[in-house]
Amino acid sequence: MSTDTSLAQAESPARVQTKFVGVAQSLDARVDVAKMLTPEHYAVEREAIFRRAWLPIGHTDDLPEPGSYFVYDVPTFNASLLVVRGDDGQVRVFHNACRHRGNKLVRSGAGKKRSFMCGFHGWSFSSDGALKVVTDHNQFDGLEKADYGLSRVTSEVWENLIFVNFDETPRESLQDWLGPEFFDRYQGYWDLHEKVASYSFDLNCNWHLAVNSFTEGYHTMYIHKNTARDYQGGKINPQRHRPHMELTRRHHRFSAPGNPDHEILPVEGLAIKYGRKLLPAFDFDFSMLPAGVNPSRYEYWAFDNIALFPNMVVLCGNHYRVELTFWPIDGSRTRIYNSLYNYKTKNLGERLGQAYFRARGRDVLREDLNTLEAQQQGLVSGGMPHVILSRQETALKHHFAVTENMLRGQ
């Protein structure tokens, strides 16, 4: 992969300059985002991007044993998915609809079942999707149970993340979709943490705006000035420039710079005393992490931001991670699923410490979401021919370039 040295050498008062890996120089800095906010444009994107893409829906950790299941709703395709670990240990994804008359087989939630019975007429399916029971079977002419198992959705697993593909015949494997820059470089990372909180939000904004809100650090000094005022940058990097940014065929990752001079407040100090540094303090220890996390091994590393196009952003820390998925409902509404994962606790003190950081992270998230509906209103008004993006927003430039490429069928 090439390195763009011209951007890294650009004049700046900061002592930390961004190293760009991948083609950054040729990306457009002026983007007509407003044209992407129409219902017509979204309808094209749904088929050309979301139907072709590998989309994350959960983790194998959520299915600890045979018969474990969870329901996952995908508003982009108005689909409900039933994700099940079969008796053979394999994870399968089905349309959550009885093959008799389409009733939702499991209304919501998660649990464990040996079989799934439809509450409408009593048809029953095994954990591998096979139709096992048809009530009053002799009243159906020519019905062969082997022909009416639950409808499968193509799925694959990377590390412990479960992905689906809604294309009738996927055009590439999950491994090819992720690329070598991601596929082989995160071994074991997703097993370091456990889920401690999850939220969902429906916002009146386009999915592009929602994803973009979490894929640049330029905003952090302003939006987060009260909740995480000095967690990044510091004296050596006053503008909080990303030390490392890598662009691949579809995805990106960059490293966020921690502040070695961060002032620890009294309550934060108590949380750290009984637990570990999470957010807004960092211990700069990345010795336990695989090569894909903090790939440049930056000394004052806070966390990585990885964006798996089109709709997943992960903030990858050492003792925590934050996962966000963005599902367009239509051209002007987006559902956001947010999950927080922390290190696995050993005692009450660590759990109390995590509670503080969980509350702080929730408030930071709400600040990130706060601008989205206002952006939507400003852009759809028609008063702006384009937005203009800085070098520190190169990930956004890349996002829109990938969008255009996929709309062209590339």
GROMACS .gro file of C-alpha atoms in nm:
model
  410
    1MET     CA    1   0.000   0.000   0.000
    2SER     CA    2   0.133   0.347  -0.090
    3THR     CA    3   0.208   0.627   0.156
    4ASP     CA    4   0.107   0.985   0.075
    5THR     CA    5   0.404   1.190   0.203
    6SER     CA    6   0.288   1.525   0.064
    7LEU     CA    7   0.001   1.543   0.312
    8ALA     CA    8   0.216   1.436   0.605
    9GLN     CA    9   0.464   1.716   0.531
   10ALA     CA   10   0.204   1.992   0.505
   11GLU     CA   11   0.273   2.296   0.722
   12SER     CA   12   0.097   2.296   1.059
   13PRO     CA   13   0.163   2.436   1.407
   14ALA     CA   14   0.117   2.087   1.551
   15ARG     CA   15   0.421   1.876   1.635
   16VAL     CA   16   0.235   1.559   1.538
   17GLN     CA   17   0.173   1.516   1.166
   18THR     CA   18  -0.060   1.259   1.019
   19LYS     CA   19   0.093   0.972   0.826
   20PHE     CA   20  -0.148   0.877   0.551
   21VAL     CA   21  -0.132   0.521   0.420
   22GLY     CA   22  -0.324   0.469   0.100
   23VAL     CA   23  -0.426   0.713  -0.170
   24ALA     CA   24  -0.536   1.032   0.006
   25GLN     CA   25  -0.410   1.309  -0.222
   26SER     CA   26  -0.658   1.248  -0.507
   27LEU     CA   27  -0.974   1.244  -0.294
   28ASP     CA   28  -1.222   1.527  -0.344
   29ALA     CA   29  -1.234   1.780  -0.060
   30ARG     CA   30  -1.559   1.933  -0.189
   31VAL     CA   31  -1.854   1.697  -0.180
   32ASP     CA   32  -2.214   1.761  -0.279
   33VAL     CA   33  -2.371   1.586   0.017
   34ALA     CA   34  -2.713   1.746  -0.031
   35LYS     CA   35  -2.777   1.544  -0.349
   36MET     CA   36  -2.738   1.225  -0.143
   37LEU     CA   37  -3.021   1.316   0.094
   38THR     CA   38  -3.310   1.263  -0.149
   39PRO     CA   39  -3.544   0.960  -0.143
   40GLU     CA   40  -3.446   0.880  -0.503
   41HIS     CA   41  -3.075   0.872  -0.425
   42TYR     CA   42  -3.130   0.658  -0.119
   43ALA     CA   43  -3.332   0.403  -0.318
   44VAL     CA   44  -3.033   0.357  -0.550
   45GLU     CA   45  -2.790   0.332  -0.259
   46ARG     CA   46  -2.997   0.067  -0.086
   47GLU     CA   47  -2.961  -0.168  -0.382
   48ALA     CA   48  -2.614  -0.073  -0.508
   49ILE     CA   49  -2.449  -0.047  -0.164
   50PHE     CA   50  -2.642  -0.210   0.119
   51ARG     CA   51  -2.764  -0.512  -0.074
   52ARG     CA   52  -2.412  -0.584  -0.200
   53ALA     CA   53  -2.227  -0.518   0.125
   54TRP     CA   54  -2.140  -0.749   0.411
   55LEU     CA   55  -2.328  -0.605   0.708
   56PRO     CA   56  -2.259  -0.675   1.079
   57ILE     CA   57  -2.546  -0.793   1.297
   58GLY     CA   58  -2.392  -0.930   1.615
   59HIS     CA   59  -2.138  -1.159   1.778
   60THR     CA   60  -2.098  -1.529   1.826
   61ASP     CA   61  -2.059  -1.443   2.197
   62ASP     CA   62  -2.431  -1.366   2.190
   63LEU     CA   63  -2.492  -1.734   2.106
   64PRO     CA   64  -2.303  -1.918   2.380
   65GLU     CA   65  -2.449  -2.267   2.332
   66PRO     CA   66  -2.662  -2.476   2.094
   67GLY     CA   67  -3.016  -2.339   2.076
   68SER     CA   68  -2.909  -1.985   2.166
   69TYR     CA   69  -3.074  -1.723   1.948
   70PHE     CA   70  -3.136  -1.352   1.909
   71VAL     CA   71  -3.362  -1.142   1.689
   72TYR     CA   72  -3.208  -0.859   1.489
   73ASP     CA   73  -3.416  -0.608   1.293
   74VAL     CA   74  -3.273  -0.449   0.978
   75PRO     CA   75  -3.489  -0.145   0.893
   76THR     CA   76  -3.301  -0.085   0.566
   77PHE     CA   77  -3.474  -0.390   0.416
   78ASN     CA   78  -3.769  -0.399   0.656
   79ALA     CA   79  -3.637  -0.739   0.762
   80SER     CA   80  -3.639  -0.928   1.089
   81LEU     CA   81  -3.360  -1.183   1.127
   82LEU     CA   82  -3.347  -1.486   1.354
   83VAL     CA   83  -2.985  -1.570   1.439
   84VAL     CA   84  -2.938  -1.919   1.589
   85ARG     CA   85  -2.661  -2.150   1.696
   86GLY     CA   86  -2.763  -2.500   1.586
   87ASP     CA   87  -2.707  -2.829   1.763
   88ASP     CA   88  -2.400  -2.874   1.541
   89GLY     CA   89  -2.251  -2.548   1.676
   90GLN     CA   90  -2.293  -2.362   1.347
   91VAL     CA   91  -2.432  -2.009   1.345
   92ARG     CA   92  -2.713  -1.958   1.093
   93VAL     CA   93  -2.924  -1.657   1.002
   94PHE     CA   94  -3.285  -1.690   0.886
   95HIS     CA   95  -3.563  -1.458   0.787
   96ASN     CA   96  -3.773  -1.444   1.102
   97ALA     CA   97  -4.091  -1.552   0.927
   98CYS     CA   98  -4.291  -1.873   0.943
   99ARG     CA   99  -4.302  -2.042   0.602
  100HIS     CA  100  -4.677  -2.099   0.634
  101ARG     CA  101  -4.816  -1.743   0.615
  102GLY     CA  102  -4.525  -1.520   0.711
  103ASN     CA  103  -4.597  -1.463   1.079
  104LYS     CA  104  -4.299  -1.339   1.278
  105LEU     CA  105  -4.166  -1.653   1.444
  106VAL     CA  106  -3.998  -1.483   1.742
  107ARG     CA  107  -4.123  -1.133   1.818
  108SER     CA  108  -3.804  -0.995   1.978
  109GLY     CA  109  -3.523  -1.052   2.223
  110ALA     CA  110  -3.283  -1.340   2.282
  111GLY     CA  111  -3.277  -1.672   2.464
  112LYS     CA  112  -3.239  -2.044   2.413
  113LYS     CA  113  -3.482  -2.289   2.253
  114ARG     CA  114  -3.463  -2.641   2.117
  115SER     CA  115  -3.721  -2.549   1.852
  116PHE     CA  116  -3.922  -2.250   1.732
  117MET     CA  117  -4.301  -2.282   1.717
  118CYS     CA  118  -4.514  -2.029   1.535
  119GLY     CA  119  -4.789  -1.893   1.757
  120PHE     CA  120  -5.028  -1.855   1.464
  121HIS     CA  121  -5.089  -2.218   1.359
  122GLY     CA  122  -4.833  -2.420   1.554
  123TRP     CA  123  -4.580  -2.497   1.282
  124SER     CA  124  -4.245  -2.584   1.441
  125PHE     CA  125  -3.884  -2.547   1.318
  126SER     CA  126  -3.557  -2.690   1.452
  127SER     CA  127  -3.252  -2.481   1.540
  128ASP     CA  128  -3.104  -2.555   1.197
  129GLY     CA  129  -3.417  -2.413   1.029
  130ALA     CA  130  -3.577  -2.740   0.920
  131LEU     CA  131  -3.956  -2.763   0.932
  132LYS     CA  132  -4.038  -3.037   1.184
  133VAL     CA  133  -4.409  -3.007   1.261
  134VAL     CA  134  -4.703  -2.911   1.041
  135THR     CA  135  -5.026  -2.924   1.237
  136ASP     CA  136  -5.317  -3.098   1.062
  137HIS     CA  137  -5.069  -3.195   0.793
  138ASN     CA  138  -5.311  -3.406   0.585
  139GLN     CA  139  -5.513  -3.097   0.497
  140PHE     CA  140  -5.225  -2.959   0.285
  141ASP     CA  141  -5.200  -3.091  -0.070
  142GLY     CA  142  -4.847  -3.167  -0.186
  143LEU     CA  143  -4.667  -3.012   0.108
  144GLU     CA  144  -4.321  -3.162   0.162
  145LYS     CA  145  -4.167  -3.045   0.489
  146ALA     CA  146  -3.818  -3.055   0.336
  147ASP     CA  147  -3.925  -2.775   0.098
  148TYR     CA  148  -4.046  -2.537   0.368
  149GLY     CA  149  -3.761  -2.481   0.609
  150LEU     CA  150  -3.685  -2.128   0.727
  151SER     CA  151  -3.544  -1.903   0.455
  152ARG     CA  152  -3.169  -1.859   0.494
  153VAL     CA  153  -2.979  -1.531   0.476
  154THR     CA  154  -2.619  -1.562   0.361
  155SER     CA  155  -2.391  -1.518   0.660
  156GLU     CA  156  -2.024  -1.550   0.752
  157VAL     CA  157  -1.822  -1.495   1.070
  158TRP     CA  158  -1.504  -1.289   1.107
  159GLU     CA  159  -1.331  -1.336   1.443
  160ASN     CA  160  -1.654  -1.335   1.649
  161LEU     CA  161  -1.853  -1.086   1.439
  162ILE     CA  162  -2.148  -1.216   1.240
  163PHE     CA  163  -2.208  -1.058   0.899
  164VAL     CA  164  -2.494  -1.101   0.653
  165ASN     CA  165  -2.526  -1.031   0.284
  166PHE     CA  166  -2.869  -0.964   0.130
  167ASP     CA  167  -2.759  -1.013  -0.231
  168GLU     CA  168  -2.913  -1.318  -0.396
  169THR     CA  169  -2.561  -1.433  -0.483
  170PRO     CA  170  -2.288  -1.241  -0.295
  171ARG     CA  171  -2.032  -1.097  -0.535
  172GLU     CA  172  -1.738  -1.152  -0.302
  173SER     CA  173  -1.660  -1.337   0.019
  174LEU     CA  174  -1.644  -1.165   0.354
  175GLN     CA  175  -1.267  -1.213   0.351
  176ASP     CA  176  -1.238  -1.033   0.018
  177TRP     CA  177  -1.477  -0.762   0.136
  178LEU     CA  178  -1.266  -0.687   0.444
  179GLY     CA  179  -0.936  -0.719   0.262
  180PRO     CA  180  -0.600  -0.836   0.399
  181GLU     CA  181  -0.553  -0.510   0.590
  182PHE     CA  182  -0.831  -0.616   0.826
  183PHE     CA  183  -0.902  -0.986   0.790
  184ASP     CA  184  -0.583  -1.131   0.941
  185ARG     CA  185  -0.483  -0.852   1.179
  186TYR     CA  186  -0.730  -0.863   1.470
  187GLN     CA  187  -0.685  -1.216   1.604
  188GLY     CA  188  -0.820  -1.236   1.957
  189TYR     CA  189  -0.905  -0.868   1.992
  190TRP     CA  190  -1.282  -0.914   2.002
  191ASP     CA  191  -1.248  -1.166   2.286
  192LEU     CA  192  -1.083  -0.919   2.525
  193HIS     CA  193  -1.405  -0.746   2.632
  194GLU     CA  194  -1.762  -0.811   2.742
  195LYS     CA  195  -2.077  -0.612   2.668
  196VAL     CA  196  -2.177  -0.373   2.948
  197ALA     CA  197  -2.433  -0.145   2.781
  198SER     CA  198  -2.633  -0.103   2.461
  199TYR     CA  199  -2.854   0.173   2.323
  200SER     CA  200  -3.051   0.243   2.007
  201PHE     CA  201  -3.162   0.573   1.854
  202ASP     CA  202  -3.385   0.670   1.564
  203LEU     CA  203  -3.276   1.008   1.427
  204ASN     CA  204  -3.410   1.231   1.151
  205CYS     CA  205  -3.091   1.236   0.948
  206ASN     CA  206  -2.939   1.058   0.652
  207TRP     CA  207  -2.709   0.762   0.719
  208HIS     CA  208  -2.407   0.935   0.562
  209LEU     CA  209  -2.426   1.216   0.818
  210ALA     CA  210  -2.457   0.966   1.103
  211VAL     CA  211  -2.151   0.764   0.997
  212ASN     CA  212  -1.947   1.077   0.927
  213SER     CA  213  -2.013   1.213   1.273
  214PHE     CA  214  -1.800   0.934   1.419
  215THR     CA  215  -1.516   0.916   1.166
  216GLU     CA  216  -1.314   1.232   1.231
  217GLY     CA  217  -1.151   1.385   1.538
  218TYR     CA  218  -1.165   1.749   1.429
  219HIS     CA  219  -1.481   1.804   1.633
  220THR     CA  220  -1.355   1.673   1.966
  221MET     CA  221  -1.222   2.003   2.107
  222TYR     CA  222  -1.557   2.168   2.052
  223ILE     CA  223  -1.841   1.919   2.094
  224HIS     CA  224  -1.675   1.738   2.387
  225LYS     CA  225  -1.525   2.040   2.564
  226ASN     CA  226  -1.730   1.974   2.878
  227THR     CA  227  -1.742   1.596   2.899
  228ALA     CA  228  -1.392   1.504   2.775
  229ARG     CA  229  -1.221   1.840   2.760
  230ASP     CA  230  -0.852   1.736   2.740
  231TYR     CA  231  -0.853   1.366   2.663
  232GLN     CA  232  -0.678   1.400   2.327
  233GLY     CA  233  -0.378   1.587   2.192
  234GLY     CA  234  -0.216   1.791   2.469
  235LYS     CA  235   0.085   2.018   2.438
  236ILE     CA  236   0.257   1.802   2.178
  237ASN     CA  237  -0.051   1.794   1.953
  238PRO     CA  238  -0.275   2.093   2.027
  239GLN     CA  239  -0.491   2.046   1.716
  240ARG     CA  240  -0.537   1.674   1.790
  241HIS     CA  241  -0.414   1.556   1.452
  242ARG     CA  242  -0.444   1.184   1.394
  243PRO     CA  243  -0.094   1.026   1.402
  244HIS     CA  244  -0.190   0.750   1.159
  245MET     CA  245  -0.465   0.714   0.899
  246GLU     CA  246  -0.500   0.418   0.664
  247LEU     CA  247  -0.735   0.396   0.366
  248THR     CA  248  -0.814   0.063   0.202
  249ARG     CA  249  -1.031  -0.034  -0.095
  250ARG     CA  250  -1.354   0.004   0.105
  251HIS     CA  251  -1.267   0.075   0.466
  252HIS     CA  252  -1.043   0.291   0.684
  253ARG     CA  253  -0.884   0.311   1.024
  254PHE     CA  254  -0.705   0.586   1.211
  255SER     CA  255  -0.546   0.626   1.552
  256ALA     CA  256  -0.654   0.893   1.799
  257PRO     CA  257  -0.385   1.074   1.999
  258GLY     CA  258  -0.414   1.054   2.377
  259ASN     CA  259  -0.309   1.346   2.594
  260PRO     CA  260  -0.013   1.255   2.818
  261ASP     CA  261  -0.089   1.569   3.024
  262HIS     CA  262  -0.456   1.485   3.086
  263GLU     CA  263  -0.576   1.621   3.421
  264ILE     CA  264  -0.749   1.349   3.621
  265LEU     CA  265  -1.046   1.486   3.815
  266PRO     CA  266  -1.127   1.355   4.168
  267VAL     CA  267  -1.419   1.125   4.079
  268GLU     CA  268  -1.233   0.998   3.774
  269GLY     CA  269  -0.936   0.925   4.002
  270LEU     CA  270  -1.152   0.707   4.225
  271ALA     CA  271  -1.278   0.511   3.925
  272ILE     CA  272  -0.920   0.457   3.808
  273LYS     CA  273  -0.805   0.358   4.158
  274TYR     CA  274  -1.039   0.060   4.164
  275GLY     CA  275  -1.042  -0.014   3.793
  276ARG     CA  276  -0.852   0.081   3.479
  277LYS     CA  277  -0.818   0.391   3.266
  278LEU     CA  278  -1.081   0.396   2.994
  279LEU     CA  279  -1.225   0.731   2.877
  280PRO     CA  280  -1.115   1.014   2.906
  281ALA     CA  281  -0.786   0.883   3.051
  282PHE     CA  282  -0.560   0.630   2.878
  283ASP     CA  283  -0.268   0.423   3.004
  284PHE     CA  284  -0.099   0.401   2.660
  285ASP     CA  285  -0.048   0.027   2.699
  286PHE     CA  286  -0.094  -0.158   2.371
  287SER     CA  287   0.138  -0.449   2.442
  288MET     CA  288  -0.151  -0.700   2.452
  289LEU     CA  289  -0.306  -0.594   2.121
  290PRO     CA  290  -0.281  -0.754   1.776
  291ALA     CA  291  -0.112  -0.582   1.484
  292GLY     CA  292  -0.431  -0.428   1.346
  293VAL     CA  293  -0.488  -0.215   1.657
  294ASN     CA  294  -0.263   0.093   1.678
  295PRO     CA  295  -0.082  -0.031   1.365
  296SER     CA  296   0.180   0.245   1.376
  297ARG     CA  297   0.249   0.174   1.746
  298TYR     CA  298   0.209   0.542   1.830
  299GLU     CA  299   0.344   0.607   2.182
  300TYR     CA  300   0.057   0.818   2.316
  301TRP     CA  301  -0.218   0.613   2.157
  302ALA     CA  302  -0.575   0.656   2.286
  303PHE     CA  303  -0.781   0.430   2.057
  304ASP     CA  304  -0.836   0.342   1.693
  305ASN     CA  305  -1.135   0.434   1.484
  306ILE     CA  306  -1.216   0.171   1.223
  307ALA     CA  307  -1.496   0.213   0.972
  308LEU     CA  308  -1.618  -0.095   0.788
  309PHE     CA  309  -1.810   0.042   0.493
  310PRO     CA  310  -2.090   0.113   0.472
  311ASN     CA  311  -2.236   0.115   0.822
  312MET     CA  312  -2.008   0.005   1.107
  313VAL     CA  313  -1.773   0.218   1.316
  314VAL     CA  314  -1.569   0.071   1.602
  315LEU     CA  315  -1.365   0.266   1.854
  316CYS     CA  316  -1.097   0.013   1.948
  317GLY     CA  317  -0.925   0.074   2.280
  318ASN     CA  318  -0.709  -0.156   2.487
  319HIS     CA  319  -0.951  -0.207   2.777
  320TYR     CA  320  -1.272  -0.119   2.593
  321ARG     CA  321  -1.436  -0.078   2.257
  322VAL     CA  322  -1.747   0.096   2.126
  323GLU     CA  323  -1.940  -0.050   1.833
  324LEU     CA  324  -2.186   0.152   1.629
  325THR     CA  325  -2.396   0.034   1.337
  326PHE     CA  326  -2.600   0.272   1.123
  327TRP     CA  327  -2.910   0.145   0.943
  328PRO     CA  328  -3.092   0.378   0.706
  329ILE     CA  329  -3.467   0.362   0.750
  330ASP     CA  330  -3.516   0.587   0.449
  331GLY     CA  331  -3.332   0.881   0.296
  332SER     CA  332  -3.383   1.105   0.596
  333ARG     CA  333  -3.401   0.868   0.894
  334THR     CA  334  -3.137   0.643   1.048
  335ARG     CA  335  -3.142   0.386   1.327
  336ILE     CA  336  -2.821   0.367   1.529
  337TYR     CA  337  -2.730   0.069   1.744
  338ASN     CA  338  -2.456   0.140   1.998
  339SER     CA  339  -2.286  -0.121   2.219
  340LEU     CA  340  -2.016  -0.063   2.478
  341TYR     CA  341  -1.768  -0.335   2.572
  342ASN     CA  342  -1.525  -0.321   2.866
  343TYR     CA  343  -1.256  -0.546   3.006
  344LYS     CA  344  -1.386  -0.845   3.197
  345THR     CA  345  -1.418  -0.746   3.562
  346LYS     CA  346  -1.287  -0.949   3.856
  347ASN     CA  347  -1.437  -0.767   4.155
  348LEU     CA  348  -1.685  -0.503   4.271
  349GLY     CA  349  -1.430  -0.221   4.254
  350GLU     CA  350  -1.371  -0.279   3.886
  351ARG     CA  351  -1.746  -0.288   3.821
  352LEU     CA  352  -1.790   0.046   4.003
  353GLY     CA  353  -1.502   0.194   3.806
  354GLN     CA  354  -1.662   0.083   3.483
  355ALA     CA  355  -1.993   0.241   3.584
  356TYR     CA  356  -1.830   0.585   3.595
  357PHE     CA  357  -1.674   0.548   3.252
  358ARG     CA  358  -1.996   0.402   3.112
  359ALA     CA  359  -2.186   0.714   3.217
  360ARG     CA  360  -1.914   0.940   3.076
  361GLY     CA  361  -1.915   0.754   2.746
  362ARG     CA  362  -2.295   0.781   2.722
  363ASP     CA  363  -2.275   1.159   2.756
  364VAL     CA  364  -2.001   1.182   2.493
  365LEU     CA  365  -2.216   0.976   2.257
  366ARG     CA  366  -2.515   1.204   2.307
  367GLU     CA  367  -2.298   1.503   2.216
  368ASP     CA  368  -2.194   1.330   1.893
  369LEU     CA  369  -2.557   1.265   1.804
  370ASN     CA  370  -2.666   1.619   1.890
  371THR     CA  371  -2.561   1.781   1.560
  372LEU     CA  372  -2.709   1.527   1.320
  373GLU     CA  373  -3.065   1.652   1.279
  374ALA     CA  374  -2.939   2.011   1.260
  375GLN     CA  375  -2.697   1.911   0.981
  376GLN     CA  376  -2.977   1.738   0.794
  377GLN     CA  377  -3.192   2.051   0.807
  378GLY     CA  378  -2.907   2.275   0.695
  379LEU     CA  379  -2.811   2.059   0.400
  380VAL     CA  380  -3.158   1.984   0.261
  381SER     CA  381  -3.235   2.357   0.254
  382GLY     CA  382  -3.044   2.382  -0.074
  383GLY     CA  383  -2.824   2.669   0.040
  384MET     CA  384  -2.490   2.488   0.009
  385PRO     CA  385  -2.340   2.364  -0.319
  386HIS     CA  386  -2.103   2.137  -0.128
  387VAL     CA  387  -1.931   2.073   0.203
  388ILE     CA  388  -1.556   2.126   0.228
  389LEU     CA  389  -1.340   1.876   0.413
  390SER     CA  390  -0.997   1.916   0.573
  391ARG     CA  391  -0.704   1.676   0.571
  392GLN     CA  392  -0.816   1.565   0.916
  393GLU     CA  393  -1.149   1.469   0.756
  394THR     CA  394  -0.984   1.253   0.491
  395ALA     CA  395  -1.179   0.950   0.616
  396LEU     CA  396  -1.498   1.131   0.509
  397LYS     CA  397  -1.350   1.201   0.166
  398HIS     CA  398  -1.271   0.831   0.139
  399HIS     CA  399  -1.623   0.734   0.252
  400PHE     CA  400  -1.780   0.939  -0.026
  401ALA     CA  401  -1.531   0.808  -0.284
  402VAL     CA  402  -1.621   0.448  -0.193
  403THR     CA  403  -1.989   0.543  -0.216
  404GLU     CA  404  -1.944   0.675  -0.569
  405ASN     CA  405  -1.742   0.369  -0.671
  406MET     CA  406  -2.013   0.133  -0.551
  407LEU     CA  407  -2.284   0.332  -0.723
  408ARG     CA  408  -2.084   0.280  -1.044
  409GLY     CA  409  -2.081  -0.094  -0.977
  410GLN     CA  410  -1.716  -0.113  -0.873
   0.00000   0.00000   0.00000
